[in-house]
Coordinates of C-alpha atoms in Angstrom, one line a residue:
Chain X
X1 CA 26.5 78.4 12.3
X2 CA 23.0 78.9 13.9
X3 CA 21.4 76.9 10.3
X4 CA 24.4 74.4 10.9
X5 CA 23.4 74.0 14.8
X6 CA 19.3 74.1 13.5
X7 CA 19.6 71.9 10.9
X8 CA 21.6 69.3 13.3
X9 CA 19.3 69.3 16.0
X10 CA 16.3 68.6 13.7
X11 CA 17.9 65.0 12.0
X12 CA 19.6 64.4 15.5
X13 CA 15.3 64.9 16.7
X14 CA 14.6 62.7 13.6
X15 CA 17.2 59.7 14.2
X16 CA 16.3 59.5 18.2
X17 CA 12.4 59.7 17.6
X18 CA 12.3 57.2 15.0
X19 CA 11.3 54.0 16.3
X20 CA 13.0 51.5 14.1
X21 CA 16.4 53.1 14.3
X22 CA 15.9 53.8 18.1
X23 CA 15.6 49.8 18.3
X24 CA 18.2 48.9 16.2
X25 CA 20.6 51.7 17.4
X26 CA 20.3 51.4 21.2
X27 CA 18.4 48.0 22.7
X28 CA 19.5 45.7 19.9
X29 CA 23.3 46.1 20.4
X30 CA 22.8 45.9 24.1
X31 CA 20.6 42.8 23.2
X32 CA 23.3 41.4 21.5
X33 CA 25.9 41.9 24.4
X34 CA 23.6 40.4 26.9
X35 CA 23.1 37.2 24.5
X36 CA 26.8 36.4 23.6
X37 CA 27.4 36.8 27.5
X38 CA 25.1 34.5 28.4
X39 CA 26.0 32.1 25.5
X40 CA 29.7 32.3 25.4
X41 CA 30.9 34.0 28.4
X42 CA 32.0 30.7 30.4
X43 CA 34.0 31.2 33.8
X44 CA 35.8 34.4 32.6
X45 CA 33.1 36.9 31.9
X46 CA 35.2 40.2 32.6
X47 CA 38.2 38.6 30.2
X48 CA 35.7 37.8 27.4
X49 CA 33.9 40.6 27.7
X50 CA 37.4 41.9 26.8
X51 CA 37.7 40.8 23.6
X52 CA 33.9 40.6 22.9
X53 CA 32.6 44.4 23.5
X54 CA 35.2 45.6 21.0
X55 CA 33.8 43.4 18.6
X56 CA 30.1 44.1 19.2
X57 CA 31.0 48.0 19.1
X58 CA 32.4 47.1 15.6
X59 CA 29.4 44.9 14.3
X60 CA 27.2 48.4 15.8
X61 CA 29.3 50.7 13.7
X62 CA 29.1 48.4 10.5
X63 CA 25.2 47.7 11.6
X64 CA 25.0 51.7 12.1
X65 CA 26.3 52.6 8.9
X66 CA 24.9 49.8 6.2
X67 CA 21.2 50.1 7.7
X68 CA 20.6 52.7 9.6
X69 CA 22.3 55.5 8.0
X70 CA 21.7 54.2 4.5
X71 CA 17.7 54.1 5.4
X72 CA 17.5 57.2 7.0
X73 CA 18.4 58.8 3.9
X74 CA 16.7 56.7 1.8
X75 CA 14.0 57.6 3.3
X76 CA 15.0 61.4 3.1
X77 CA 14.7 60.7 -0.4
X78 CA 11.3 59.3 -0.6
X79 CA 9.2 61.7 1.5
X80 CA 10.4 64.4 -1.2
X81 CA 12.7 66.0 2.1
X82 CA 16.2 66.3 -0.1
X83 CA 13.8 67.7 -2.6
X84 CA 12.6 70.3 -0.3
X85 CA 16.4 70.7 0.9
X86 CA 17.4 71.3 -2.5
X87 CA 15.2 73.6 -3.2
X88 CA 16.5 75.9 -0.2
X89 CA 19.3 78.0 -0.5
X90 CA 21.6 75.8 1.7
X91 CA 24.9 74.6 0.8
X92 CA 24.8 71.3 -0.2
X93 CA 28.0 71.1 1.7
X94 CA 26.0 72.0 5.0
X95 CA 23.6 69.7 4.2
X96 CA 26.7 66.8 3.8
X97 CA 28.3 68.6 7.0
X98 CA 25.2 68.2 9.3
X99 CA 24.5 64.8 7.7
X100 CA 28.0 63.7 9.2
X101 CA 27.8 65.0 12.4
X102 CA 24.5 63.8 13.6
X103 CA 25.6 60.1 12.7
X104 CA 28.9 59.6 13.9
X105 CA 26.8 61.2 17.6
X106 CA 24.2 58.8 17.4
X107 CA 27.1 56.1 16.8
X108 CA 29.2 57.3 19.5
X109 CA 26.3 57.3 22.0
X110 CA 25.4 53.7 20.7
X111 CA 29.2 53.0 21.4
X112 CA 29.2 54.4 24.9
X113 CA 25.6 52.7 25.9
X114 CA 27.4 49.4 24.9
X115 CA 30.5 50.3 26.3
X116 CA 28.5 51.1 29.7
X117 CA 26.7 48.3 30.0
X118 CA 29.2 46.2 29.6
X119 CA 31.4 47.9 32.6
X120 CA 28.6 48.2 34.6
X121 CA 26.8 44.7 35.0
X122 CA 29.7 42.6 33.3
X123 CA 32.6 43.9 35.1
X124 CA 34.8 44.5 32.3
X125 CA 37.3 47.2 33.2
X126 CA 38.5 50.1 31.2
X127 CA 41.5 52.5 31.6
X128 CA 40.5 55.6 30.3
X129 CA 43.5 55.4 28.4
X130 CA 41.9 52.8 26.1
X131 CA 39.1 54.5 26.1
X132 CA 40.8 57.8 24.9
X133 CA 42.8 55.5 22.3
X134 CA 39.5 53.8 20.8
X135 CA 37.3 56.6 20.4
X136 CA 39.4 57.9 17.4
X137 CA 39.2 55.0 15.8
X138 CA 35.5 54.8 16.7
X139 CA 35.0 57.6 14.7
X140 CA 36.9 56.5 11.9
X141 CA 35.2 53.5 11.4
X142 CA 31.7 55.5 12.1
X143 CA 32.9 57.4 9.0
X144 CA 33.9 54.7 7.0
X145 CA 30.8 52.5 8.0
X146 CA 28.3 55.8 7.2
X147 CA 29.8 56.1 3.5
X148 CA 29.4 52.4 2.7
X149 CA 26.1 53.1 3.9
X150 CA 25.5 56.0 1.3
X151 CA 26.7 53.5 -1.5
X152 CA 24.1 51.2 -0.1
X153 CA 20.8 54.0 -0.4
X154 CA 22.7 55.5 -3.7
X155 CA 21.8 51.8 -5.2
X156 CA 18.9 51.1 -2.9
X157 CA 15.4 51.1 -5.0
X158 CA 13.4 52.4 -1.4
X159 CA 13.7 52.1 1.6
X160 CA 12.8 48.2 2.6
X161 CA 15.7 47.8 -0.6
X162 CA 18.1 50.1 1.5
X163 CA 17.2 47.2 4.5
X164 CA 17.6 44.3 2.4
X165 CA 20.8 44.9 0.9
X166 CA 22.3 47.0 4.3
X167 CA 21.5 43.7 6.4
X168 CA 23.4 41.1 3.6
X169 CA 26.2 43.0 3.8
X170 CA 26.4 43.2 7.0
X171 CA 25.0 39.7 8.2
X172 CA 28.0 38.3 5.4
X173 CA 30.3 40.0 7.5
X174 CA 29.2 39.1 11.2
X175 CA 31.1 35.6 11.3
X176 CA 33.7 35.7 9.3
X177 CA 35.5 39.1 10.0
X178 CA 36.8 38.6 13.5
X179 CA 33.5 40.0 15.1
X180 CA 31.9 37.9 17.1
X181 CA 34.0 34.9 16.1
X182 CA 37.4 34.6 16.0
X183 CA 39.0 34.5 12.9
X184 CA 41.6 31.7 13.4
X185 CA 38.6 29.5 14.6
X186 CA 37.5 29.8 10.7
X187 CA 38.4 27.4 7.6
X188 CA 41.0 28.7 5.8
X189 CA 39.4 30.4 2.8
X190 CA 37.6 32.5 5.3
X191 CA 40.4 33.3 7.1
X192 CA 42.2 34.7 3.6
X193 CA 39.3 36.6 2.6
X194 CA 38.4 37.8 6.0
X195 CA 41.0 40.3 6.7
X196 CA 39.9 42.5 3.2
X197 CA 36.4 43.3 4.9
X198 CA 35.7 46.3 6.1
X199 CA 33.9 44.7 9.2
X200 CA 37.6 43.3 10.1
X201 CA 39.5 46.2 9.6
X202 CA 37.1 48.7 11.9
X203 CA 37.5 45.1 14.7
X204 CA 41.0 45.7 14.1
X205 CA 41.3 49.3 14.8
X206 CA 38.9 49.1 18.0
X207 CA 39.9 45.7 19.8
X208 CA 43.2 46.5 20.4
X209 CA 42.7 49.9 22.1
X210 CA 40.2 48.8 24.1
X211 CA 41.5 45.5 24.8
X212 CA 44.9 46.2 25.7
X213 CA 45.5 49.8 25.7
X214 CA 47.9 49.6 22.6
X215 CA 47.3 49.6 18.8
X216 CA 48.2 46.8 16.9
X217 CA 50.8 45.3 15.0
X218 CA 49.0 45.5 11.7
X219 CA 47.3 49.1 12.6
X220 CA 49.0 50.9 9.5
X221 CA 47.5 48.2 6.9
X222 CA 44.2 48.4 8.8
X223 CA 44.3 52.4 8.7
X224 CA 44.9 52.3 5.3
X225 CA 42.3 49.6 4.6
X226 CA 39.6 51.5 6.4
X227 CA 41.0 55.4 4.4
X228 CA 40.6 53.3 1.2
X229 CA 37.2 51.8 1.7
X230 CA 35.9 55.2 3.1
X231 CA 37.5 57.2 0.5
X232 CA 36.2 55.0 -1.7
X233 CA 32.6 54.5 -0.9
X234 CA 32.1 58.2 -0.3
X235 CA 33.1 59.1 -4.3
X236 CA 30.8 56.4 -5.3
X237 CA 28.5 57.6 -3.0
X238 CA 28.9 61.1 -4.3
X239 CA 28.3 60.1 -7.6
X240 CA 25.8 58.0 -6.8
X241 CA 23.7 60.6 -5.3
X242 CA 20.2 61.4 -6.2
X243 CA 17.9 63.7 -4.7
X244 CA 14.8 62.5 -5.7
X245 CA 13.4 59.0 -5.7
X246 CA 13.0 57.4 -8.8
X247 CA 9.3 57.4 -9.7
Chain F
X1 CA 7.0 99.4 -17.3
X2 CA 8.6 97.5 -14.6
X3 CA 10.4 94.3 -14.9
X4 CA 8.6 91.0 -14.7
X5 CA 9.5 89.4 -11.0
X6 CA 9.6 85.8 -12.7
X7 CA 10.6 85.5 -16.7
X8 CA 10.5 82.4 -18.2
X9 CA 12.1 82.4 -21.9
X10 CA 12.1 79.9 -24.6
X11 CA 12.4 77.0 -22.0
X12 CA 13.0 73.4 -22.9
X13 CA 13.0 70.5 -21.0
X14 CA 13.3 66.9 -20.7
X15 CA 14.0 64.0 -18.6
X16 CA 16.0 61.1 -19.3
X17 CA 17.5 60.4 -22.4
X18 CA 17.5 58.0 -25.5
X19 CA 14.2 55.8 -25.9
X20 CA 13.4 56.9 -22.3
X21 CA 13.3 60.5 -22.9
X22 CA 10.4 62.7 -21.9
X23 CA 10.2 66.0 -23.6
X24 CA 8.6 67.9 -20.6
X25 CA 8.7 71.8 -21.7
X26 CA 9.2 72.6 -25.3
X27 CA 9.7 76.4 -25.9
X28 CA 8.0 77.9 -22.7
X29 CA 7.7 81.6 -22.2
X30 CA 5.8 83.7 -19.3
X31 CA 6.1 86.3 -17.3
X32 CA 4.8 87.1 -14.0
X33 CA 4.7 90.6 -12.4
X34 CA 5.1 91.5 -9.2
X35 CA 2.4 90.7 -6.9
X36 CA 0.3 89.0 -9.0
X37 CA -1.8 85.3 -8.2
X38 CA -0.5 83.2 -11.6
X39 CA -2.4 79.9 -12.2
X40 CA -0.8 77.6 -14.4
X41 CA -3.6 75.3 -15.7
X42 CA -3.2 72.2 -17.4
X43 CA -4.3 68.3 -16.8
X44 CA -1.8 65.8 -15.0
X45 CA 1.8 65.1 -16.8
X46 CA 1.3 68.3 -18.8
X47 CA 4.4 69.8 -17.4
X48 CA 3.3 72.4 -15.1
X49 CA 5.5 70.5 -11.8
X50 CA 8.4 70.3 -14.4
X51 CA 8.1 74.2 -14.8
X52 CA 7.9 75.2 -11.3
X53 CA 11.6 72.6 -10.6
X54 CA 13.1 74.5 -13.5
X55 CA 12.1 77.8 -11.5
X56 CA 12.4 76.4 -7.8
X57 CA 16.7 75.2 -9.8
X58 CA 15.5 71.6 -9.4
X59 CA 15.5 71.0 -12.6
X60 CA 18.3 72.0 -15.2
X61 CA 16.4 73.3 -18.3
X62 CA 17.8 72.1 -21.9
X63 CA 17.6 75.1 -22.8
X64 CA 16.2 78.4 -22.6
X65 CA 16.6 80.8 -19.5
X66 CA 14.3 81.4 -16.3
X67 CA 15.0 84.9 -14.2
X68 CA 13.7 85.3 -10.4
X69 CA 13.9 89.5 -10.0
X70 CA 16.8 89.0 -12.0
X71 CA 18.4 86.4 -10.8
X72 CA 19.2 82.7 -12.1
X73 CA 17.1 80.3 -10.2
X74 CA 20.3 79.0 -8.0
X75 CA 21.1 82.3 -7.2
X76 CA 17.2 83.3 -6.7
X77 CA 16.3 80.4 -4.6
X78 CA 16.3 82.9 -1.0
X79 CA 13.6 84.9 -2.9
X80 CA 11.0 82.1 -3.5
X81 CA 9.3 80.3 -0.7
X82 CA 8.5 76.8 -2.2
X83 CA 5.6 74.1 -1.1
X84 CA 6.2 71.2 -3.3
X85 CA 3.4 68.5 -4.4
X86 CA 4.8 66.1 -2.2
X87 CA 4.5 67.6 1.0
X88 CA 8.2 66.4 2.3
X89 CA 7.3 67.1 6.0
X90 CA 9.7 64.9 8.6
X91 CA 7.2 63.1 10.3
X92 CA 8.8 62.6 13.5
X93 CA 9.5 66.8 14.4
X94 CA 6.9 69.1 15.8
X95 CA 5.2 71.7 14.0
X96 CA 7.6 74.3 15.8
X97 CA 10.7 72.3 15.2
X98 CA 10.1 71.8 11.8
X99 CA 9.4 76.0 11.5
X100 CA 12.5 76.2 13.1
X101 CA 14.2 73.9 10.9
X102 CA 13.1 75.9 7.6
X103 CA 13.4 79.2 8.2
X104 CA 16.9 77.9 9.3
X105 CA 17.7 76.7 6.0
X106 CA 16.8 80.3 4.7
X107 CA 19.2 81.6 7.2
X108 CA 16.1 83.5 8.9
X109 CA 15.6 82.6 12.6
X110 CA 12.1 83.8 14.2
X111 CA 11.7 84.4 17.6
X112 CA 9.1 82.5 19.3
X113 CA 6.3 85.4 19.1
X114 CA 6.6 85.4 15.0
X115 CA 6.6 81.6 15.3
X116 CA 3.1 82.0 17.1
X117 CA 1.8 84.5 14.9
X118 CA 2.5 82.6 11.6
X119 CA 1.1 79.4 13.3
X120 CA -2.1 81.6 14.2
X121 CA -2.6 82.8 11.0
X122 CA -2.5 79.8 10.0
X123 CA -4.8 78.1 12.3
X124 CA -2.4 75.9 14.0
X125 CA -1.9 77.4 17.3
X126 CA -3.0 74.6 19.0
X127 CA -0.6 72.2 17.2
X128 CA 2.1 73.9 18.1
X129 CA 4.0 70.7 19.6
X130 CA 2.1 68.2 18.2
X131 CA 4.3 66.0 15.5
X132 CA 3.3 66.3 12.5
X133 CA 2.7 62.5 11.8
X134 CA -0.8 63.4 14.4
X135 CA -2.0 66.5 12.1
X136 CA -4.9 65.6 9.6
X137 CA -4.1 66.0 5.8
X138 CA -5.7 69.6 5.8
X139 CA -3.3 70.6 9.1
X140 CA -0.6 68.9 7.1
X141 CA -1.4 71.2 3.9
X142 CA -1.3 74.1 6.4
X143 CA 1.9 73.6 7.8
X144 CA 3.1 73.1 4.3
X145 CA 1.9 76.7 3.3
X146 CA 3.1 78.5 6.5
X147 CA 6.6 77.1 5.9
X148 CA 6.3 77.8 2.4
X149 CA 6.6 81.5 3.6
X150 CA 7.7 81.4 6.8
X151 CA 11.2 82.9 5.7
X152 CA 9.2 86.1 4.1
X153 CA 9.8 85.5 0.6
X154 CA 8.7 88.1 -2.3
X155 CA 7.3 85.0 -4.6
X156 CA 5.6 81.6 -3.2
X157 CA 5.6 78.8 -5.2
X158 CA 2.9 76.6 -4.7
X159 CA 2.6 73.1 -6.4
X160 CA -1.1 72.1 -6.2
X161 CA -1.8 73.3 -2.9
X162 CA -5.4 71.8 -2.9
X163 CA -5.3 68.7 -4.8
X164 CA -5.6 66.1 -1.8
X165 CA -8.1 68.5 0.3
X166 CA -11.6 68.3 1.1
X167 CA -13.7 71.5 -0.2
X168 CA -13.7 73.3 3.3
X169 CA -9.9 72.6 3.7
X170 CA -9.6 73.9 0.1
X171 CA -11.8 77.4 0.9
X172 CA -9.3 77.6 3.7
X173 CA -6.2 77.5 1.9
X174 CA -7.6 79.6 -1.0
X175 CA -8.5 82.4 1.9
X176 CA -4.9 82.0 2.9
X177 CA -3.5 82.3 -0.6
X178 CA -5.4 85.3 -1.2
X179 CA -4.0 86.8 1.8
X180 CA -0.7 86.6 0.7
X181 CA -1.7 88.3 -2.0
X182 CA -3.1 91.1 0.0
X183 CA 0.3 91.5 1.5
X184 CA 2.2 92.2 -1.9
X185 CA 3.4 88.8 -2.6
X186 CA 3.7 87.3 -5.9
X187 CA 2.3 83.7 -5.8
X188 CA 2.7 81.3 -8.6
X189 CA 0.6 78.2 -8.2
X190 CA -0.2 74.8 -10.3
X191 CA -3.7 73.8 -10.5
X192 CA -5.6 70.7 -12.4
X193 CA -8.9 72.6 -11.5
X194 CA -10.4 75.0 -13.1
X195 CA -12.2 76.7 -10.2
X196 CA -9.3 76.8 -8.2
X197 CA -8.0 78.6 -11.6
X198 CA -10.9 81.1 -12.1
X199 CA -11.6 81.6 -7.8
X200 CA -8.1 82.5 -7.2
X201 CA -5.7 83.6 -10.2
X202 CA -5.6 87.4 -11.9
X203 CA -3.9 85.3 -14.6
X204 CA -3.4 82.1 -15.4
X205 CA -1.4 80.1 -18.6
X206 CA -3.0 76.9 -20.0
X207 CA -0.7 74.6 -20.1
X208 CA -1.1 70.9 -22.2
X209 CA 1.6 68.6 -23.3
X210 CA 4.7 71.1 -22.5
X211 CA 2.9 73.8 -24.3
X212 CA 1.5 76.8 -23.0
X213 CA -1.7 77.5 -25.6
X214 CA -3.3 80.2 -23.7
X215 CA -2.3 83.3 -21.6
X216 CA -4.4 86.5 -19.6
X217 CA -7.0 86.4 -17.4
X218 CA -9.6 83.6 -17.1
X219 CA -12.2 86.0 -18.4
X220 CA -10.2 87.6 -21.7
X221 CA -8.9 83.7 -22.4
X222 CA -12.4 82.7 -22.7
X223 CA -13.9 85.6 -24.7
X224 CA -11.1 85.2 -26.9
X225 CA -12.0 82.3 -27.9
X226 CA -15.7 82.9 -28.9
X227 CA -17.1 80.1 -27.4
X228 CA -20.8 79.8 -27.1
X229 CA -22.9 79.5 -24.0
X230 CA -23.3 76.3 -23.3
X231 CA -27.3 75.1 -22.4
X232 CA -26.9 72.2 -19.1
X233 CA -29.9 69.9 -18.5
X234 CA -30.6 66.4 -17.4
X235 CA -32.2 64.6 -19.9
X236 CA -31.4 61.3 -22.4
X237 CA -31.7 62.7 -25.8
X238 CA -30.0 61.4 -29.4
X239 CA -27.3 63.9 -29.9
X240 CA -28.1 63.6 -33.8
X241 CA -31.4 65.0 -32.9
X242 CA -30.2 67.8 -30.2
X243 CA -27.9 69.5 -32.6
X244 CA -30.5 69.8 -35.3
X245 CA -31.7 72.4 -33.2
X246 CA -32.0 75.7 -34.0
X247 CA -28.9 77.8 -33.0
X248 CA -27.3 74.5 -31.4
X249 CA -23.1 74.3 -32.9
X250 CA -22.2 71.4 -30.6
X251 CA -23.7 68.8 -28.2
X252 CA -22.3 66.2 -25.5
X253 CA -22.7 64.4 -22.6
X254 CA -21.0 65.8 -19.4
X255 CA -21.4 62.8 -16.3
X256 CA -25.3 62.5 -16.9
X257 CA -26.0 66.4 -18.1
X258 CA -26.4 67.4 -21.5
X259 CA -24.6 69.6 -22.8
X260 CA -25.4 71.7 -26.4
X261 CA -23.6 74.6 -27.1
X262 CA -25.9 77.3 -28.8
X263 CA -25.5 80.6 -30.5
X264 CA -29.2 81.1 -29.3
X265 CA -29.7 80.0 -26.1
X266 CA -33.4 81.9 -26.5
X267 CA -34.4 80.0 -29.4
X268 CA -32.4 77.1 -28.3
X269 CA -34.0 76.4 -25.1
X270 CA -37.7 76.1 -26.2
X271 CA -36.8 73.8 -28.9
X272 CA -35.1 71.5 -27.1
X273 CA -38.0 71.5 -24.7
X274 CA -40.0 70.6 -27.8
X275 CA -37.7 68.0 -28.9
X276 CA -37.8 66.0 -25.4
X277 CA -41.9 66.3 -25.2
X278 CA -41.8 65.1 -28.6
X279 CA -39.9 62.0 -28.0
X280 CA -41.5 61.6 -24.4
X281 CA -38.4 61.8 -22.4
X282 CA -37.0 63.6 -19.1
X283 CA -35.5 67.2 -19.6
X284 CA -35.1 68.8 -16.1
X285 CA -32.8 70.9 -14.4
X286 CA -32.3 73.3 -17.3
X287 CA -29.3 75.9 -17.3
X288 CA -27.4 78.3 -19.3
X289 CA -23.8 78.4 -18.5
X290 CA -21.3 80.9 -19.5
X291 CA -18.2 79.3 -21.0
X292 CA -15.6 78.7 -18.4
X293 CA -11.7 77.8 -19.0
X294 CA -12.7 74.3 -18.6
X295 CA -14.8 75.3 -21.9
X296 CA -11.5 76.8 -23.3
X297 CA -9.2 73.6 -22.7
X298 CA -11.7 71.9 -24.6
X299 CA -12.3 74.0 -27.5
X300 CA -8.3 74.5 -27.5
X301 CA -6.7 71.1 -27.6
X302 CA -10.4 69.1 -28.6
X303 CA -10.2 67.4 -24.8
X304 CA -11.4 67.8 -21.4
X305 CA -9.5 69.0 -18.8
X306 CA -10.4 66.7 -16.2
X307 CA -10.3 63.5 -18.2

């Protein structure tokens, strides 16, 4: 438990002193709340804040895993530190384990900044009821989001690679997965492809919580959406998997 | 007679596969003994890296079978205390944290006293909380060595600890090396230099193209191999001419030094002294050498070992 705890610590250390992710992770989502608010909040800030916040908590979690997560290990990879790892007698399960944790905490604190912010200078309010009912599904879609991420540096030639393809796949899915923009705002092709992203299925999970306190009607096929891609991504992942760069 | 600490037997390996393929080892055998500095010598991409992964179980040999006291190399990886050639240090920790972190993954936790010992003997006190992204290459090298044994292990594994380091970084880390010899550990260590090889190993094993040709100590692999002194000056001369000499069997250019191999360095000498006034050329800077293993690599696979 004390290596578990150790080895934690260290890439928890390693995420938070890391200038890059600290930008990306913590003042660009605020960044983006205080730019839609300004943009699109019109007369009813605290309502649109509403439905907004859940969505830039999802874009966070999709932004977290694809580019973040998928960099960080990238870059594991390169410096020759999974090579190291390997070569110490620690179970590559503990390795996974600790992996796992420290994201979905740097996630959930990214989560909670945003989520702060936004009650604190927008006005939007909160039952801690909500609260309670989104941070499951937080965590889900941290999990989900972490193991597309692992697909993304499992395919990734370095680390600027891991970037490039974590930020199309994410920018694709900004606008047209009931993010930022609603969906029924869209054409219609984008409004029948739409609702098979995984950027729409974590906004599913986490608007309606948040929003209203309730899940909603289509939370079963957006559960199983999000188990599949997860599931999914982490066996390709897994197979994926290389401990040392490619020289 | 004891039991080798590391056996290595009949080992082949490769990387990738069809055209791609890269025969790395092919039929490898050595032992080490306890406590004993083992070189392994060889140029770059001669497969020395390759054999320290198949012993560190990074690397899956073909076939073949490597024992570390005993055990297989994934069951034997608590016993070895590794510093690979890239250093793999996580820029962003401390020089304590990242202690802590790998004695941690060796399931040994130091208190804070060892934790300043180890970092004194290894002259970073003073960096104690520095990150390691501030620390100089040599400090860098350092910190790689102490965590390379930082969780006590009976063998350290050293890839080319001195490759990227300036010669009074490199005295440094040879003083610690031999200290950790002094202390009953068995160190195994790559080197492309031949100094490093001769200043620091008991024994060492020549290694060139996934081959090991030579085995013992620096000394009995060079007397084995009857090579002549070899005579060093400066001087332009037609190597035609120079190894007419008397008692001359070989001559080359090193860099700008001349170098004739002689079975007679007494009769030797004067005549080539003769042959330079003669021609009215330069000869300064005379020398005998005794051959050395760089001497050895040559006469072994016809090339130099720092090409």
């Amino acid at each position: 438990m004390q290596r578990f705890l150790t080895l934690t610590k260290a890439m928890f250390l390693v995420y938070l002193r890391e200038r890059s992710t600290l930008f990306w992770n913590f003042a660009f989502p605020v960044f983006l709340l205080v730019i839609y608010a300004a943009v699109f909040g019109g007369d009813d800030l605290p309502g649109f804040m509403g439905w907004m916040v859940p969505g830039v908590l999802a874009v966070n979690i999709l932004a977290f895993g694809l580019i973040s997560s998928a960099t960080m290990m990238t870059e594991f990879r390169q410096k020759g530190v999974l090579r190291r790892l390997q070569a110490s007698p620690v179970p590559t399960l503990t390795l996974v384990g600790a992996y796992i944790v420290v994201n979905v905490a740097v996630a959930v604190l990214q989560a909670a900044l945003v989520v702060a912010v936004a009650m604190t200078f927008y006005g939007l309010q909160l039952p801690a009821v909500n609260l309670l009912l989104a941070l499951p599904m937080v965590l889900l879609s941290v999990l989900m989001s972490v193991a597309l991420g692992q697909v993304v540096s499992g395919v990734a030639p370095g680390s600027g690679g891991a970037v490039a393809i974590g930020q199309i796949l994410y920018f694709g899915q900004m606008f047209i997965a009931d993010l930022i923009m609603p969906i029924e705002q869209m054409p219609g092709w984008i409004q029948s492809v739409g609702p098979w992203l995984p950027g729409y299925a974590i906004a599913q999970l986490v608007r309606p919580p948040l929003q209203t306190g309730a899940l909603s009607p289509e939370f079963g096929a957006n559960l199983l959406l999000t188990l599949v891609y997860g599931a999914a991504a982490a066996l390709l992942a897994a197979w994926l998997f290389k401990w040392e760069a490619r020289s | 007679m004891t039991t080798p600490i590391l056996e290595v037997d009949h080992v082949f390996a490769a990387y990738g596969r069809g055209a791609a393929r890269i025969e790395a080892l092919k039929d490898v055998s050595l032992s080490v003994e306890r406590g004993e500095i083992f070189g392994l010598l060889g140029p770059n991409g001669a497969g020395k890296t390759t054999l320290l992964s198949c012993l560190e179980g990074l690397h899956q040999p073909e076939s073949g079978s490597l024992r570390i006291a005993g055990l297989a190399p994934r069951q034997g990886k608590a016993k070895l205390g590794v510093q690979l050639q890239k250093t793999a240090l996580l820029d962003d920790l401390t020089v304590v944290e990242l202690i802590e972190l790998y004695t941690a993954l060796y399931a040994v936790f130091p208190t804070r006293a060892q934790i300043d010992a180890l970092l004194t003997r290894f002259d970073l006190a003073e960096k104690r909380t520095k990150f390691i992204r501030h620390l100089s290459g040599g400090q860098q090298q350092r910190v790689a060595l102490a965590i390379a044994i930082a969780n006590n292990p009976e063998i350290v594994v050293l890839d080319e600890p001195t490759s990227a380091l300036d010669p009074h970084a490199r005295r440094a880390v040879w003083d610690l090396i031999r200290s950790l010899h002094d202390e009953g550990r068995t160190v195994i260590l790559t080197t492309h230099a031949m100094e490093e090889a001769e200043a620091l190993c008991g024994r060492v094993a020549i290694i060139d193209r996934g081959q090991i040709i030579a085995t013992g100590t620096p000394a009995s692999i060079v007397a084995g191999l009857n090579i002549n002194p070899v005579l060093k000056a400066a001087a332009e001369l037609p190597l035609e001419q120079v190894r007419a000499l008397p008692g001359a069997q070989a001559a080359r250019y090193s860099g700008q030094y001349l170098e004739v191999e002689t079975t007679h360095p007494q009769t030797t000498m004067p005549a080539l002294h003769a042959l330079a006034a003669q021609l009215g050329r330069n000869l300064s800077e005379v020398a005998l050498r005794q051959p050395n293993l760089e001497d050895a690599f040559l006469k072994l696979t016809g090339r130099a070992l720092s090409a």
